[in-house]
Coordinates of C-alpha atoms in Angstrom, one line a residue:
X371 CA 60.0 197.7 151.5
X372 CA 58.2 201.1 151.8
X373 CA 55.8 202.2 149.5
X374 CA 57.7 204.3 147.5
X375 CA 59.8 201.1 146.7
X376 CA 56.7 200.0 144.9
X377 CA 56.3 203.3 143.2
X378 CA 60.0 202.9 142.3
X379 CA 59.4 199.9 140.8
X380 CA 56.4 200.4 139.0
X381 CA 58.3 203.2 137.5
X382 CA 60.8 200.9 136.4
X383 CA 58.8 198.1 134.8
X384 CA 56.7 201.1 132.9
X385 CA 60.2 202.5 131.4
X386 CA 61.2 199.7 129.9
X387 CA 57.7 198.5 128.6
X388 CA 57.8 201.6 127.0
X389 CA 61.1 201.2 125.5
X390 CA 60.8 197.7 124.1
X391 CA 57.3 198.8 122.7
X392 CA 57.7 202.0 121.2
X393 CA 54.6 202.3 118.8
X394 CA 52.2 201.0 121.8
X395 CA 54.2 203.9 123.9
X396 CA 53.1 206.2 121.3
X397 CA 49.5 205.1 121.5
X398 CA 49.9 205.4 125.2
X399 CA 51.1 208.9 124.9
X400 CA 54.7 209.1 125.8
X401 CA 56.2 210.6 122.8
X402 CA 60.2 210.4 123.5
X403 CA 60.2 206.8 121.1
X404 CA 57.7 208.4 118.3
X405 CA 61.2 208.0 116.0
X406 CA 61.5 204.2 116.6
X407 CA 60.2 201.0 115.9
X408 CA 59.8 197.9 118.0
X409 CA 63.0 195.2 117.4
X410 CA 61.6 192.5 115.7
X411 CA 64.3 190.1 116.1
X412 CA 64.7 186.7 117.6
X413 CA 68.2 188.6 119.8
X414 CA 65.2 191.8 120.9
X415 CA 62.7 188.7 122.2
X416 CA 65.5 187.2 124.2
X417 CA 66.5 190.2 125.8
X418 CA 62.9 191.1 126.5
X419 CA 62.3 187.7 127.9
X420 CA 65.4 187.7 130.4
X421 CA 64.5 191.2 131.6
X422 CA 60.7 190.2 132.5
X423 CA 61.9 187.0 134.2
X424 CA 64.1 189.1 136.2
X425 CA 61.3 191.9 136.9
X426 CA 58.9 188.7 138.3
X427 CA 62.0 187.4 140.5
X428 CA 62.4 190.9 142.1
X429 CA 58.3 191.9 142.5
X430 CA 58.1 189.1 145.2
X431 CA 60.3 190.8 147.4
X432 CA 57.7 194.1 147.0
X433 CA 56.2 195.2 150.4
X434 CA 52.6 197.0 149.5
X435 CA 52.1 199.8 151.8
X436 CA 48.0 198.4 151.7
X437 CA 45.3 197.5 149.4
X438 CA 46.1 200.1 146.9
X439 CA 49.2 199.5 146.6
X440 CA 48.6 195.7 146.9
X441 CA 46.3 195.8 143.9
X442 CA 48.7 197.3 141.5
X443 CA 51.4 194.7 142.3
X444 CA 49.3 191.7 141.3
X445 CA 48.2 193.5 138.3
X446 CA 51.5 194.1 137.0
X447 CA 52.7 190.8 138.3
X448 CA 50.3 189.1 135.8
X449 CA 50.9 191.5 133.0
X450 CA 54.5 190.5 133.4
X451 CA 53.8 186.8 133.0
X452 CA 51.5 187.1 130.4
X453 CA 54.1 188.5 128.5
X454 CA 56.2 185.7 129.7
X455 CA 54.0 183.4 128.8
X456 CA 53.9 185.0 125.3
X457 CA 57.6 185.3 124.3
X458 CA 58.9 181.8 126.2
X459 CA 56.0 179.6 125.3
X460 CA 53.3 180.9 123.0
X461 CA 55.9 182.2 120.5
X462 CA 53.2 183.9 118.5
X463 CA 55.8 186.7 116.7
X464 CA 57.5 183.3 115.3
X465 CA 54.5 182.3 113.2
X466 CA 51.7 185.2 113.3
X467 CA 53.2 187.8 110.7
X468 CA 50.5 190.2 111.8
X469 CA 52.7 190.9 114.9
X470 CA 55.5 192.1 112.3
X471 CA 53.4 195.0 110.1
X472 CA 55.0 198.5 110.5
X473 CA 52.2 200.3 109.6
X474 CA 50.3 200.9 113.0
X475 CA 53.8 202.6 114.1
X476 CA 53.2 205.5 111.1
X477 CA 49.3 205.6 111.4
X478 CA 49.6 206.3 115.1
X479 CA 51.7 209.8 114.4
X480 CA 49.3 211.0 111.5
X481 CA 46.2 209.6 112.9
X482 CA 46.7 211.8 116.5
X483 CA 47.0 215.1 116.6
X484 CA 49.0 215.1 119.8
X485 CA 51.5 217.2 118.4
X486 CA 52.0 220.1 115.4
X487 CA 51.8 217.5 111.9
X488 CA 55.2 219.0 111.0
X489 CA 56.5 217.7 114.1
X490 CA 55.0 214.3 113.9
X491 CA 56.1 213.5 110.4
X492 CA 59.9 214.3 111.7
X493 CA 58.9 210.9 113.5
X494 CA 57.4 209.4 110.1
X495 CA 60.4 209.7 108.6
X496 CA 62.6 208.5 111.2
X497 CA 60.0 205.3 111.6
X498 CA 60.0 205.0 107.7
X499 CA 63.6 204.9 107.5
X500 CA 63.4 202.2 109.9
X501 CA 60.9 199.8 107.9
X502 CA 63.6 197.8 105.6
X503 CA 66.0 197.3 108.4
X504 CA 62.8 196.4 110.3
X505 CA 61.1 194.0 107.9
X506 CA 64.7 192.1 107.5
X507 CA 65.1 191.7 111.1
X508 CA 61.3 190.2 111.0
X509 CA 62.0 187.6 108.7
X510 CA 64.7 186.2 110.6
X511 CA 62.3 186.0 113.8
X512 CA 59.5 184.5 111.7
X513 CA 59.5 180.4 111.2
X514 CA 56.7 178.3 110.1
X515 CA 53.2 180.5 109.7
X516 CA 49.7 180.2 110.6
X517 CA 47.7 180.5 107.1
X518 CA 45.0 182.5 108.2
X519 CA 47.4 184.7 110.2
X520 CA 49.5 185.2 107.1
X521 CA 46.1 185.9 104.7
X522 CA 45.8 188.5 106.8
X523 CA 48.8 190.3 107.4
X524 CA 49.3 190.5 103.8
X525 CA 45.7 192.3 103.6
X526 CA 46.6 194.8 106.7
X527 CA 50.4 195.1 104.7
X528 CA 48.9 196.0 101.7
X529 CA 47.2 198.7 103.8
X530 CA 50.4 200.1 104.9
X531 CA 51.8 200.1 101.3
X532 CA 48.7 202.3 100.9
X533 CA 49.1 204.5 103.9
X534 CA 52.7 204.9 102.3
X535 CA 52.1 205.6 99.0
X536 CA 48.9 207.9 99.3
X537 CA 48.0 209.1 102.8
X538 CA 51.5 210.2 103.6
X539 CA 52.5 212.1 100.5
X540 CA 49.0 214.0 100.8
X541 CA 49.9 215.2 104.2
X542 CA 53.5 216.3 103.8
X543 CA 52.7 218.1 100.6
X544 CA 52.2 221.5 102.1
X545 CA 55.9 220.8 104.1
X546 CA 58.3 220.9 101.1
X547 CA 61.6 220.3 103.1
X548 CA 60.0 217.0 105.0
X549 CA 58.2 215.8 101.7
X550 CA 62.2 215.5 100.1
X551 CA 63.3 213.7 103.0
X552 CA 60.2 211.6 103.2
X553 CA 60.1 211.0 99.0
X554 CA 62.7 208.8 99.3
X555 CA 62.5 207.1 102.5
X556 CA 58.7 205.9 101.4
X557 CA 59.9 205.0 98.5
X558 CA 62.7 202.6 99.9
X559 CA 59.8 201.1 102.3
X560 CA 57.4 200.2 99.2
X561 CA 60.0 198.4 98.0
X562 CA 61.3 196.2 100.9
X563 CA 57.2 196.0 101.4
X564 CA 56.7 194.8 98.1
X565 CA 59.0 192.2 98.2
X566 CA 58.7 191.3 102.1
X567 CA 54.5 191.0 100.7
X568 CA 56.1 188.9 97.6
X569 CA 57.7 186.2 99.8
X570 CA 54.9 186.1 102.9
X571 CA 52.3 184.9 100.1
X572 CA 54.8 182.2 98.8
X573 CA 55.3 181.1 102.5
X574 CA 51.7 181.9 103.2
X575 CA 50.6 179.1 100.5
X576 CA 52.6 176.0 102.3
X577 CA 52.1 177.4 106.0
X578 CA 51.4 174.9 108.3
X579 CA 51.2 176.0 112.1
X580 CA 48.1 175.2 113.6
X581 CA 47.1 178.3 115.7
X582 CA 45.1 176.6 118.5
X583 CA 47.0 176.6 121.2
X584 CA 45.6 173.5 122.7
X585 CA 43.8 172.8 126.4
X586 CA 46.7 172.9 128.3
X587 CA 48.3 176.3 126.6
X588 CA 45.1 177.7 126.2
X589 CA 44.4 177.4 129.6
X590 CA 46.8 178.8 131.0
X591 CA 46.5 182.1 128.6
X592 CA 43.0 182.2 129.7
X593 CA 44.1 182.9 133.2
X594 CA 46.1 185.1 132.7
X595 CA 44.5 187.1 130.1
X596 CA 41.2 187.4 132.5
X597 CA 43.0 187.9 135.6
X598 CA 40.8 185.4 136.8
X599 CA 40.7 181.9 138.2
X600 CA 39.0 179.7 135.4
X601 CA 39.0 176.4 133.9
X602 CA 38.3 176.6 130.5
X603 CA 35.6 173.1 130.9
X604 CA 33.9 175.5 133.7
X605 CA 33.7 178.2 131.6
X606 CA 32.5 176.6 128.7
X607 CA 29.9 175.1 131.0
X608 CA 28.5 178.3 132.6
X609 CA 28.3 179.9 128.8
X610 CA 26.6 177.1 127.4
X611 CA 24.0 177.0 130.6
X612 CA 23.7 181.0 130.0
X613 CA 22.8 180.8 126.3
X614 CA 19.7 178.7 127.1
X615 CA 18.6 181.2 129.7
X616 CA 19.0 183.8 127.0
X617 CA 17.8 182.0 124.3
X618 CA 14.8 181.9 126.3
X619 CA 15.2 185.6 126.5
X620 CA 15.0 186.8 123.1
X621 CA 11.8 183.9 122.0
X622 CA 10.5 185.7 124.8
X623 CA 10.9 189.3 123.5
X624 CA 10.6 188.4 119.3
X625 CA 7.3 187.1 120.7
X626 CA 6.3 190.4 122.6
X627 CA 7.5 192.4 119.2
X628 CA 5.8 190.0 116.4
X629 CA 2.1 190.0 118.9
X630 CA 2.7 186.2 119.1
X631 CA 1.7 184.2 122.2
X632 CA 3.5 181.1 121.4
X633 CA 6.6 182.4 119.7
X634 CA 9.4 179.7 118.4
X635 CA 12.7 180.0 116.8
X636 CA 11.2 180.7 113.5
X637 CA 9.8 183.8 114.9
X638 CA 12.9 185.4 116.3
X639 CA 14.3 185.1 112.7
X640 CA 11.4 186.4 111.2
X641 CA 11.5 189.7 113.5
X642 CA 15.6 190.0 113.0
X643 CA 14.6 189.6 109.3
X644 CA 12.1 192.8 109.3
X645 CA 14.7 194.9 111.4
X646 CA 17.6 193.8 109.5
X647 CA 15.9 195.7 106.3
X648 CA 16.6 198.8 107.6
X649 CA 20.5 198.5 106.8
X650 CA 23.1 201.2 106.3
X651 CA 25.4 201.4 103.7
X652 CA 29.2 201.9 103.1
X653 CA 28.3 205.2 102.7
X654 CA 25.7 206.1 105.8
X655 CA 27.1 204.2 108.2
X656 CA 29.8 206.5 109.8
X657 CA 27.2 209.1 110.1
X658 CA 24.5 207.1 111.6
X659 CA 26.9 206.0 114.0
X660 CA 28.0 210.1 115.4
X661 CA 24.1 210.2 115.6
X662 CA 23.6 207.3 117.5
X663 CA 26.6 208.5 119.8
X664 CA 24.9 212.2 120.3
X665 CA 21.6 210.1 121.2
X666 CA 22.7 207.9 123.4
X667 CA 25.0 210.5 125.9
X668 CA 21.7 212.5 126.2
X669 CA 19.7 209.5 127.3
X670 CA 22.4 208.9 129.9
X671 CA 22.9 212.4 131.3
X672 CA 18.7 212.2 131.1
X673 CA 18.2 209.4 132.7
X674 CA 21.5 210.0 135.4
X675 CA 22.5 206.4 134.6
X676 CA 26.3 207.9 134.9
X677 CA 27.8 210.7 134.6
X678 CA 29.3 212.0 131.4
X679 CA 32.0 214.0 130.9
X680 CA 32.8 216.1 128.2
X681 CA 36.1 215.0 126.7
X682 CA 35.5 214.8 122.8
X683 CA 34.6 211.5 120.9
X684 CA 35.0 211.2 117.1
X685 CA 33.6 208.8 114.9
X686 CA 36.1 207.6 112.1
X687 CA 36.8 205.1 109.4
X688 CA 38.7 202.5 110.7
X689 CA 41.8 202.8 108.3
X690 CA 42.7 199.8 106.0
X691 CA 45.9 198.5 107.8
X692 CA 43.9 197.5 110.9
X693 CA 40.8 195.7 109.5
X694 CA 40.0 192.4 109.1
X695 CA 39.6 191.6 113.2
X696 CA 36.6 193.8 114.7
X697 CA 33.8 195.7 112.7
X698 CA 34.3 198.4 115.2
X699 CA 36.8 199.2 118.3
X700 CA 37.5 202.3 120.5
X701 CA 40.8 204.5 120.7
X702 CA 41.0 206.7 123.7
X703 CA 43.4 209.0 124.4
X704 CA 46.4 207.6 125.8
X705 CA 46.9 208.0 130.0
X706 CA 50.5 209.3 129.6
X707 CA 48.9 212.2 127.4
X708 CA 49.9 216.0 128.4
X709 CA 47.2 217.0 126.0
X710 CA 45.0 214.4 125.1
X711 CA 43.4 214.3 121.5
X712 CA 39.6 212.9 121.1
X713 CA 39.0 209.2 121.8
X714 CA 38.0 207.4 118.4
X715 CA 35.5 205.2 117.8
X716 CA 36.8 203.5 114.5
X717 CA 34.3 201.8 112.7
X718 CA 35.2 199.6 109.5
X719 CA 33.2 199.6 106.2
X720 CA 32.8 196.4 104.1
X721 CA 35.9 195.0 102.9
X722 CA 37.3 196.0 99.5
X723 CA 37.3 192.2 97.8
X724 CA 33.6 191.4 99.3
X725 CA 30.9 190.3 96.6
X726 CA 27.6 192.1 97.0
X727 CA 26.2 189.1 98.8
X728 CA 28.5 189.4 101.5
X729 CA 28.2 193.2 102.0
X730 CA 24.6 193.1 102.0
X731 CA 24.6 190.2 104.8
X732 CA 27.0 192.7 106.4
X733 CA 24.8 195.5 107.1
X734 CA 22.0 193.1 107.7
X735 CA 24.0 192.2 110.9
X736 CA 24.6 195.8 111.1
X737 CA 21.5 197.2 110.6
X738 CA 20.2 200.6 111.9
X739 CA 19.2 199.4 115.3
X740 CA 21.9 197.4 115.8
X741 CA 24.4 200.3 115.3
X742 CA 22.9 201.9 118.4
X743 CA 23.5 199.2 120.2
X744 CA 27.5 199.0 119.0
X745 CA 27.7 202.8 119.6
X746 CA 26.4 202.3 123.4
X747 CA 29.3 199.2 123.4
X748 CA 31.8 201.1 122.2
X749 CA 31.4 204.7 123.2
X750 CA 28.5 205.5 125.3
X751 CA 28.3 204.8 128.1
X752 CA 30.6 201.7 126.9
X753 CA 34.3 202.1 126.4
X754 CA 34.5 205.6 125.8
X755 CA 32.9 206.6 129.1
X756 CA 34.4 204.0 130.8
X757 CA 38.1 204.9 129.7
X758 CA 37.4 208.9 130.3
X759 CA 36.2 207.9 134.3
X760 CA 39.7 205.5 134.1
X761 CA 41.8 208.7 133.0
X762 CA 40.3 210.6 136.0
X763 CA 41.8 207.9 138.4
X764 CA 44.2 209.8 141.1
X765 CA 46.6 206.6 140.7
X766 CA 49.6 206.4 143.0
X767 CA 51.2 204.4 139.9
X768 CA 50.8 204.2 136.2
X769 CA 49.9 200.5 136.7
X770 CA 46.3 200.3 136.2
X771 CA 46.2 203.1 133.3
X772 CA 49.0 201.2 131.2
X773 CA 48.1 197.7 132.3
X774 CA 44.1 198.5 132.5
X775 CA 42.2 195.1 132.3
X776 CA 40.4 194.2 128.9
X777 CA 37.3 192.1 131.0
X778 CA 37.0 194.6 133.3
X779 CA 36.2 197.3 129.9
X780 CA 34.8 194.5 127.5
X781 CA 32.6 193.9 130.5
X782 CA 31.7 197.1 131.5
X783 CA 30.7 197.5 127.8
X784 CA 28.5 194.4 127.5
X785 CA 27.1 195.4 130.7
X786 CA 26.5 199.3 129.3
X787 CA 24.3 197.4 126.2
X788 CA 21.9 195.5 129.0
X789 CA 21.6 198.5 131.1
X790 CA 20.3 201.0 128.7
X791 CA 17.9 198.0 127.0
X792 CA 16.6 198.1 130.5
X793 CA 16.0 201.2 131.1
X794 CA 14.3 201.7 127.9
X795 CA 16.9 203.5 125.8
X796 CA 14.9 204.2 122.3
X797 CA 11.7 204.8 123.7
X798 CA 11.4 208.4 123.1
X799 CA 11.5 207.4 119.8
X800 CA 8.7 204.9 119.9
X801 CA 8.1 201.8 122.0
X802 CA 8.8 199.8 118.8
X803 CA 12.1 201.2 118.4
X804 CA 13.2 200.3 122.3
X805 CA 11.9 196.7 121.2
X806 CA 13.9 196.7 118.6
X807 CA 16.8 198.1 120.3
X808 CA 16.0 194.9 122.8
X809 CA 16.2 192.1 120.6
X810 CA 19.6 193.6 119.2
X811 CA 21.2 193.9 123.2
X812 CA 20.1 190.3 123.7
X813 CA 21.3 189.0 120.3
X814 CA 24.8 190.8 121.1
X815 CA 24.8 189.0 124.6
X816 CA 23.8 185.7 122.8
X817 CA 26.8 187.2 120.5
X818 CA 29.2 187.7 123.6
X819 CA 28.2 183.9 125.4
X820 CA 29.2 182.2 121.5
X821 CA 32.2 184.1 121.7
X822 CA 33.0 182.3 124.8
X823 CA 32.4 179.1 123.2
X824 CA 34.0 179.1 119.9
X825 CA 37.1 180.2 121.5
X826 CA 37.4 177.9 124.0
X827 CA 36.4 174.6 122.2
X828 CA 38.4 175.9 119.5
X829 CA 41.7 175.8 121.0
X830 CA 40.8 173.2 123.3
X831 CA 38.1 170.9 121.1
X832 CA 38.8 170.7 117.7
X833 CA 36.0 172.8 116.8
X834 CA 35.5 173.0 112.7
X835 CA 34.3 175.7 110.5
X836 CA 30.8 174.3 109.9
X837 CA 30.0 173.8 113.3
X838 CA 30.9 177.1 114.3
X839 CA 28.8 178.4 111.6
X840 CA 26.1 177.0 112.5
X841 CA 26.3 177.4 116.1
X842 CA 26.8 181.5 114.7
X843 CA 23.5 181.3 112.8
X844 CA 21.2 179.4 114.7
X845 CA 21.8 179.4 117.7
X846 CA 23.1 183.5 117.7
X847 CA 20.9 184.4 114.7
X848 CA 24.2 185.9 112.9
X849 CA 24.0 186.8 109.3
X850 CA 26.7 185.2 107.1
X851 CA 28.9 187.9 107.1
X852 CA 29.0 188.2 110.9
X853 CA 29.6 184.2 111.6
X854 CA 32.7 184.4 108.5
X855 CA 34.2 187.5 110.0
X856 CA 33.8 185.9 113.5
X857 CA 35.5 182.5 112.4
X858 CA 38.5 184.2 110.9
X859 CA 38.8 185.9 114.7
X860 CA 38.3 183.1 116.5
X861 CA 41.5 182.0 114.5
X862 CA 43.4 185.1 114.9
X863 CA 43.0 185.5 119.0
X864 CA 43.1 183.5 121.7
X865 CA 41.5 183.6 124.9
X866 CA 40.3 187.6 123.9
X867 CA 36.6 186.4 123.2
X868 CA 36.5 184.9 126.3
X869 CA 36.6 188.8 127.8
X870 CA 32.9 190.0 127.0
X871 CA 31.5 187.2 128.4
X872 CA 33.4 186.7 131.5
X873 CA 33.4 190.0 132.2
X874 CA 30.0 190.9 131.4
X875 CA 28.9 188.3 134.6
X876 CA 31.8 189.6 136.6
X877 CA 30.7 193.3 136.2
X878 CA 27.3 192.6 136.5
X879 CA 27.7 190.8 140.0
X880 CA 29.7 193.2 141.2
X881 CA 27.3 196.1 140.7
X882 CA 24.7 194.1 142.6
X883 CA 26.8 193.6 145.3
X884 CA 28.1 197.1 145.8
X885 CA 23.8 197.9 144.9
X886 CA 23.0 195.7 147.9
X887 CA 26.1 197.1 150.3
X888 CA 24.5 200.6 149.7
X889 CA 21.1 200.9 150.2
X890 CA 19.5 204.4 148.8
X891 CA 22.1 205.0 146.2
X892 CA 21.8 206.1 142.9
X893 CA 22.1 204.4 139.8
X894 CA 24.8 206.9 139.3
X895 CA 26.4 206.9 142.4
X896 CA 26.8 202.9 141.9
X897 CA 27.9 203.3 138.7
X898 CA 30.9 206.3 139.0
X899 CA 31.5 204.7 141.9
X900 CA 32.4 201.2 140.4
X901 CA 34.2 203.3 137.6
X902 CA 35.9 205.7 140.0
X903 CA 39.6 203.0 140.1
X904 CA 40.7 203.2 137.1
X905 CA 40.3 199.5 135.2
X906 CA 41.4 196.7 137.6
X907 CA 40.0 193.2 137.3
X908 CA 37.0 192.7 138.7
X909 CA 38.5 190.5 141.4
X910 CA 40.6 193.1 142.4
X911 CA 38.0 196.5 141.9
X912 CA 35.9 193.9 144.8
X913 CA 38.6 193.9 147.3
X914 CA 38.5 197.8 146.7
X915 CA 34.5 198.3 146.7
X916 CA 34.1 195.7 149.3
X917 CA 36.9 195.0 152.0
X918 CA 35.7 195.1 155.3

């Protein structure tokens, strides 16, 4: 076929992604579904299943016109059997409620301003209407749960209840003609949330799937999730080989730090205990983070590590409905945007039902220098930078900005952490605090290699809370409050954890190799140039980079 066959096709597969997923297309940016939600029923999975199956029988008979075009097949080739995989096989909307919580839909159009607010909450009302039809078509796809996936959905639903009864109303108050429209429509939604809430706890008490996947499942999730060829024994054997080497790494520098010439384990927790006193607060933390982002995009531009555009970045409070998975994450703008609004960079304050123990463990984890190091992970030059260059990608198909890989950015951002602890990011400040900054990078890589291997001998090897605990806090030095929040996600995700580490080593490799194929370049020049196609997997960004 020609290339615009491909093009064609592409085109295709995007539409009707777009129209089985209608909250994600908002998030992407095409607006024509901002009125709908997603089907939940068992009759909407079906469909969705039979129409992928037949979108993977027809992709073989694609003819790339080259690499390009080659590269965005096989990327949306495996993004078609992963969600395969997912609806014939893993099943995971049959037993992880979380998959079945309206509430992201209605966050996403008052949360963007991508559009007039009078406009958007037309589409509030229209998805609000939805939400008892929705909810009743969920319970008939849901079966027997996964406990902790059940725990917390009815957390994140009693953030939409929230959203529902206080956010909205504040924001259609100055609309009068919407707010009687929307008055009753919330109202209606409370109540089939109340009672959909009601009966998930009673089913959430006797709940009984197990939600590791096993070696075989697991495995074949893995591959498809990393876009990469990996055995989940090999894996586990590399991490496990790479968290001595760094282990070594941070004795090394808690040594350096505490002026001790034989340093030992005791002595990295002594110097994480001294740093870990300078802790935020519920209250501070937001703005320490829009500080930490203003800091770090004028040591990059200073120190031309890459270049940095301009599009805006705002730090906010991650909202209630979507906690309970990551402390932190980063929202760009979506690629189908006309007018993009500011990425965010949503960070989450301390749970409501934590004790003062556990919130004070929290922002020991989270202390002040280890925010800067989760600002350069998740904004600069992490995944905000990394998203903007992916926007600016002249793509002859939406593939790689819909599809974009999550190792490719996870990497990108744990690589981000290493290269400005390298090149001495804090130091204006005061060679202390670029030590400190130091043993916070190489605790969050000792933080990305455990990720790695909780999740795989967790769905594979029968892995137990107290071993994972103590693998957390000894051998990763996590407070309390990082290990329990890190054990719940080792539960709720599979194969996801797996992304920072494998794609820190494939990222880092491949900057290496393009360092070494161009002799006399820039740190910059490497760097926008390894950012400069969008957000392939790695194996595919080094047929780009290095062909021929």
């Amino acid at each position: 076929m020609s290339a615009p066959d491909v093009a064609s096709f592409a085109a295709e597969a995007l539409e009707r992604m777009l129209a089985a997923h209608p909250v994600e297309a908002t998030y992407l940016g095409d607006h024509r579904g901002d009125g709908r939600l997603e089907d939940p029923s068992p009759e909407a999975g079906r469909r969705r299943a039979a129409e992928l199956a037949d979108q993977l029988r027809r992709i073989d008979d694609l003819r790339p016109s080259g690499i390009e075009e080659d590269v965005d097949v096989e990327i949306l080739r495996t993004a078609l059997r992963a969600e395969l995989l997912d609806l014939e096989e893993l099943r995971e909307a049959e037993w992880n409620p979380m998959h079945h919580n309206p509430g992201p839909g209605i966050h996403a159009l008052l949360s963007r301003d991508f559009a007039p607010l009078q406009e958007r909450l037309v589409s509030v009302a229209s998805r609000t209407d939805a939400i008892p039809e929705y909810l009743s078509a969920a319970r008939r796809r849901l079966g027997e749960l996964s406990q902790v996936h059940a725990s917390t959905a009815l957390d994140q639903l009693h953030g939409t209840e929230r959203l529902l009864a206080e956010t909205l109303p504040r924001l259609a108050a100055p609309f009068a003609h919407l707010t009687a429209r929307l008055r009753p429509a919330a109202e209606a939604a409370r109540d089939a949330l109340a009672a959909y809430r009601a009966e998930l706890a009673e089913r959430a008490e006797h709940a009984g799937h197990d939600p590791r996947l096993g070696p075989e499942l697991f495995g074949r999730k893995l591959a498809l999730v990393l876009d990469t060829d990996v055995r989940p024994d090999d894996l586990l054997a590399r991490a496990t080989a790479d968290l001595d080497e760094t282990s070594a790494a941070i004795l090394a520098e808690a040594g350096r730090l505490a002026g001790c010439a034989h340093p030992d384990p005791t002595t990295v927790r002594e110097v994480l205990d001294e740093l870990a006193r300078d802790a935020p607060t519920d209250d501070t933390i937001l703005q320490l983070c829009r500080d930490a982002l203003a800091d770090a995009a004028a040591f990059v531009r200073d120190r031309a590590l890459v270049t940095v555009h301009d599009d805006p970045v705002q730090v906010v409070k991650m909202p209630e409905i979507e906690r309970g998975v990551a402390v932190a994450y980063c929202r760009p703008a979506g690629p189908l945007e006309t007018d993009p609004p500011p990425t965010e960079v949503a960070v989450s304050p301390t749970p409501r039902h934590w004790d003062e123990v556990m919130v004070r463990s929290f922002y020991r984890e989270y202390n002040r220098h280890m925010l800067q190091d989760l600002v350069v992970h998740e904004a600069m030059p992490g995944h905000a930078l990394q998203l903007m260059h992916a926007n600016r990608y002249p793509a002859r198909t939406p593939i790689r900005a819909v599809w974009w890989s999550g190792t490719f950015v996870e990497g990108w951002a744990v690589y981000a952490e290493q290269l400005m602890a390298r090149h001495g990011y804090r130091s204006d400040e005061s060679a202390r605090a670029a030590a400190a900054l130091r043993m916070q990078q190489l605790k969050m890589r000792l933080r990305s290699i455990l990720n790695a291997v909780l999740d795989v001998r967790f769905h594979c090897d029968e892995l137990d809370e107290n071993e994972a605990m103590q693998l957390m806090t000894t051998r990763g030095h996590q407070e309390v409050g990082e290990a329990t929040g890190k054990w719940r996600r080792v539960q709720l995700t599979a194969a996801q954890l797996c992304t920072y580490y494998v794609g820190f080593r494939e990222v880092t490799d491949l900057v290496e190799d393009v360092r070494r194929s161009r002799p006399g370049a820039s740190d910059r020049q490497i760097h926008d140039a390894v950012l400069a196609h969008g957000a392939p997997p790695a194996r595919h960004l080094r047929r780009l980079m290095l062909a021929g």
